[in-house]
Structure formats: structure tokens, C-alpha cells
Short mmCIF file of C-alpha atoms in Angstrom, two decimals:
data_model
loop_
_atom_site.label_atom_id
_atom_site.label_comp_id
_atom_site.label_asym_id
_atom_site.label_seq_id
_atom_site.Cartn_x
_atom_site.Cartn_y
_atom_site.Cartn_z
CA UNK E 187 61.93 71.40 21.01
CA UNK E 188 64.79 70.88 23.44
CA UNK E 189 62.82 68.07 25.06
CA UNK E 190 62.55 66.24 21.72
CA UNK E 191 66.21 66.87 20.93
CA UNK E 192 67.30 65.49 24.30
CA UNK E 193 64.93 62.55 23.95
CA UNK E 194 66.31 61.63 20.52
CA UNK E 195 69.81 61.91 21.95
CA UNK E 196 68.76 59.58 24.83
CA UNK E 197 69.41 62.28 27.42
CA UNK E 198 66.19 61.47 29.23
CA UNK E 199 66.75 63.54 32.37
CA UNK E 200 67.30 66.67 30.29
CA UNK E 201 64.28 65.78 28.15
CA UNK E 202 62.11 65.47 31.26
CA UNK E 203 63.40 68.80 32.60
CA UNK E 204 62.57 70.49 29.30
CA UNK E 205 59.10 68.96 29.10
CA UNK E 206 58.43 69.89 32.75
CA UNK E 207 59.21 73.52 31.92
CA UNK E 208 56.68 73.41 29.10
CA UNK E 209 53.75 72.31 31.27
CA UNK E 210 54.57 74.89 33.93
CA UNK E 211 54.15 77.72 31.42
CA UNK E 212 50.64 79.10 31.13
CA UNK E 213 48.74 79.52 29.02
CA UNK E 214 49.69 76.90 26.48
CA UNK E 215 47.41 75.09 24.04
CA UNK E 216 45.58 72.26 25.78
CA UNK E 217 46.54 69.67 23.15
CA UNK E 218 50.21 70.61 23.59
CA UNK E 219 49.93 70.35 27.36
CA UNK E 220 48.21 66.95 27.08
CA UNK E 221 50.85 65.51 24.75
CA UNK E 222 53.67 66.87 26.92
CA UNK E 223 52.14 65.44 30.12
CA UNK E 224 51.81 62.07 28.42
CA UNK E 225 55.46 62.22 27.31
CA UNK E 226 56.46 63.05 30.87
CA UNK E 227 54.48 60.08 32.18
CA UNK E 228 56.21 57.74 29.72
CA UNK E 229 59.68 59.13 30.39
CA UNK E 230 59.25 58.91 34.15
CA UNK E 231 58.12 55.31 33.81
CA UNK E 232 61.19 54.53 31.68
CA UNK E 233 63.44 56.10 34.32
CA UNK E 234 61.88 54.17 37.20
CA UNK E 235 60.10 57.19 38.66
CA UNK E 236 56.80 55.42 39.07
CA UNK E 237 55.04 57.85 41.43
CA UNK E 238 55.91 60.76 39.13
CA UNK E 239 54.61 58.84 36.12
CA UNK E 240 51.28 58.34 37.91
CA UNK E 241 51.15 62.02 38.88
CA UNK E 242 51.60 63.12 35.26
CA UNK E 243 48.93 60.68 34.09
CA UNK E 244 46.56 62.03 36.75
CA UNK E 245 47.23 65.56 35.51
CA UNK E 246 46.63 64.39 31.94
CA UNK E 247 43.32 62.83 32.98
CA UNK E 248 42.20 65.98 34.79
CA UNK E 249 42.68 68.04 31.61
CA UNK E 250 41.35 65.47 29.15
CA UNK E 251 37.73 66.00 28.16
CA UNK E 252 37.36 62.90 26.02
CA UNK E 253 37.55 59.20 26.60
CA UNK E 254 40.71 57.96 28.28
CA UNK E 255 42.57 55.58 25.93
CA UNK E 256 43.45 52.11 27.26
CA UNK E 257 47.18 52.83 26.81
CA UNK E 258 46.92 55.38 29.63
CA UNK E 259 45.53 52.72 31.97
CA UNK E 260 48.31 50.35 30.91
CA UNK E 261 51.03 52.86 31.74
CA UNK E 262 49.39 53.49 35.09
CA UNK E 263 49.17 49.75 35.72
CA UNK E 264 52.86 49.34 34.83
CA UNK E 265 53.83 52.14 37.22
CA UNK E 266 51.79 50.69 40.08
CA UNK E 267 53.12 47.19 39.36
CA UNK E 268 56.73 48.38 39.38
CA UNK E 269 55.97 50.22 42.63
CA UNK E 270 54.67 46.90 44.07
CA UNK E 271 51.15 48.34 44.43
CA UNK E 272 49.54 45.29 42.87
CA UNK E 273 45.91 45.94 43.80
CA UNK E 274 46.02 49.35 42.13
CA UNK E 275 47.82 47.89 39.13
CA UNK E 276 45.12 45.23 38.79
CA UNK E 277 42.38 47.86 38.64
CA UNK E 278 44.01 49.72 35.77
CA UNK E 279 45.17 46.77 33.66
CA UNK E 280 41.76 45.14 33.93
CA UNK E 281 40.12 48.40 32.91
CA UNK E 282 42.44 48.74 29.91
CA UNK E 283 41.76 45.21 28.72
CA UNK E 284 38.01 45.51 29.23
CA UNK E 285 37.89 48.84 27.38
CA UNK E 286 39.91 47.40 24.49
CA UNK E 287 37.65 44.37 24.23
CA UNK E 288 34.52 46.53 24.51
CA UNK E 289 35.70 48.38 21.39
CA UNK E 290 35.94 45.05 19.57
CA UNK E 291 39.74 45.02 19.61
CA UNK E 292 42.13 42.43 20.97
CA UNK E 293 44.18 43.33 24.02
CA UNK E 294 47.88 43.56 23.39
CA UNK E 295 49.80 40.44 24.40
CA UNK E 296 51.97 42.54 26.71
CA UNK E 297 48.89 43.76 28.55
CA UNK E 298 47.83 40.19 29.26
CA UNK E 299 51.36 39.33 30.38
CA UNK E 300 51.19 42.22 32.84
CA UNK E 301 47.74 41.18 34.06
CA UNK E 302 48.96 37.60 34.56
CA UNK E 303 51.96 38.85 36.56
CA UNK E 304 49.75 41.08 38.71
CA UNK E 305 47.35 38.24 39.53
CA UNK E 306 50.33 36.04 40.33
CA UNK E 307 51.70 38.65 42.75
CA UNK E 308 48.24 38.99 44.31
CA UNK E 309 48.26 35.19 44.82
CA UNK E 310 45.15 34.67 42.70
CA UNK E 311 45.97 31.47 40.78
CA UNK E 312 42.45 31.05 39.35
CA UNK E 313 42.69 34.47 37.71
CA UNK E 314 46.20 33.65 36.45
CA UNK E 315 44.71 30.50 34.90
CA UNK E 316 41.91 32.51 33.26
CA UNK E 317 44.40 34.95 31.74
CA UNK E 318 46.52 32.09 30.44
CA UNK E 319 43.48 30.51 28.79
CA UNK E 320 42.81 33.81 27.04
CA UNK E 321 46.47 34.07 26.01
CA UNK E 322 46.36 30.59 24.48
CA UNK E 323 43.20 31.44 22.55
CA UNK E 324 44.61 34.72 21.26
CA UNK E 325 48.35 34.08 20.91
CA UNK E 326 48.84 30.27 21.07
CA UNK E 327 52.45 30.25 22.27
CA UNK E 328 53.99 27.02 23.58
CA UNK E 329 55.09 28.70 26.82
CA UNK E 330 51.49 29.63 27.64
CA UNK E 331 50.39 26.00 27.35
CA UNK E 332 53.14 24.93 29.75
CA UNK E 333 52.36 27.76 32.16
CA UNK E 334 48.65 26.88 32.08
CA UNK E 335 49.47 23.26 32.90
CA UNK E 336 51.56 24.51 35.81
CA UNK E 337 48.68 26.62 37.09
CA UNK E 338 46.32 23.65 36.95
CA UNK E 339 48.90 21.75 39.00
CA UNK E 340 49.08 24.59 41.50
CA UNK E 341 45.28 24.53 41.76
CA UNK E 342 45.32 20.79 42.44
CA UNK E 343 43.58 19.96 39.16
CA UNK E 344 45.97 17.25 38.00
CA UNK E 345 43.64 15.79 35.36
CA UNK E 346 43.37 19.15 33.62
CA UNK E 347 47.11 19.64 34.04
CA UNK E 348 47.74 16.31 32.32
CA UNK E 349 45.24 17.11 29.55
CA UNK E 350 46.91 20.45 28.82
CA UNK E 351 50.36 18.86 28.84
CA UNK E 352 49.13 16.16 26.45
CA UNK E 353 47.56 18.78 24.15
CA UNK E 354 50.82 20.75 24.21
CA UNK E 355 52.81 17.58 23.46
CA UNK E 356 50.58 16.63 20.55
CA UNK E 357 51.13 20.09 19.08
CA UNK E 358 54.87 19.61 19.26
CA UNK E 359 55.36 21.94 22.20
#
């Protein structure tokens, strides 16, 4: 309860300390331990403690007997990305998006933004382009059209770059 009180009061360090005490006590109900570990992973990510966030997610995964939700992979990807471990981040964000799509659901726009950024950091412009194409299809934002045109330019595909810029212009972007 103290953890939730501190969290609501935006005293995140005290909230993390309280939640950490909970998971060190044994035995506690597994569902309570799982939810507390997940809270610790999120709080550590918010506080820039990326390695700790990953550790708590790994502990969560070791206790979990069911399917791992895509949001867990996304948090892991965010932590690795912020820690400049782009290859690891790519593995987890791709897994999250693929799992979401396999369940017939659209990936969150923020997930695709993260995937695009990871591919950019990994210097994989073709994959950045592919993500931008998906973002246009799903979210049709003017900035994605312009970014896609820029990626075609970076790839040396000027005709496609011009076509995308013209399409964006004709849509009023």
C-alpha cells in the first residue's frame, strides 16, 4: 500500500523501495508478485534505470506461466533502446509487433515509432522505409509521408521520393 501511496504522490524512489520490499518477502501470492515486479519494471524505466527495468521484467517472465503480453516486450525494447543496446531492442520491439499482429490487432503507433528509431540507429534505412510505409497505411500522418520521402532519398530512389512528395502535396501535406 505504501508503494501505491508514494506512486500517487509522485515519490517514485520511495514507491520503488516499497515495491522492492514486497517482492523480497516470501511467500506471497504469485499474482501479487507478478504485478509488483511489473510495476517495478515500469518505475525503473521511468527513472532511467534501464538495466534494473530489464532485470525486473526477466524476473516477471521467469514466474509467468502464461503467454507474455506484447507490452512486456515493448518495455524491454524501450529499456534496451535507452541503454543504446539497439540490437537487443530490435529483437523485442519486433517480437511485440509481430505478436500483436498475429492476434489480429494493430500495433500501437508508439511501438512503430520506436521500431523506426531502432532501425535508424542500426543504420538500416530499408527497414526504416518499411516501417514508415506501415505507419502511413495505419496512421496516415503528414510527417510520415515526408519522412518516407526522405528515406527514399537516402536510399537513392529519387523517383519514388518525388512520387511520395507529390502524393503528400496532393493531399495537402
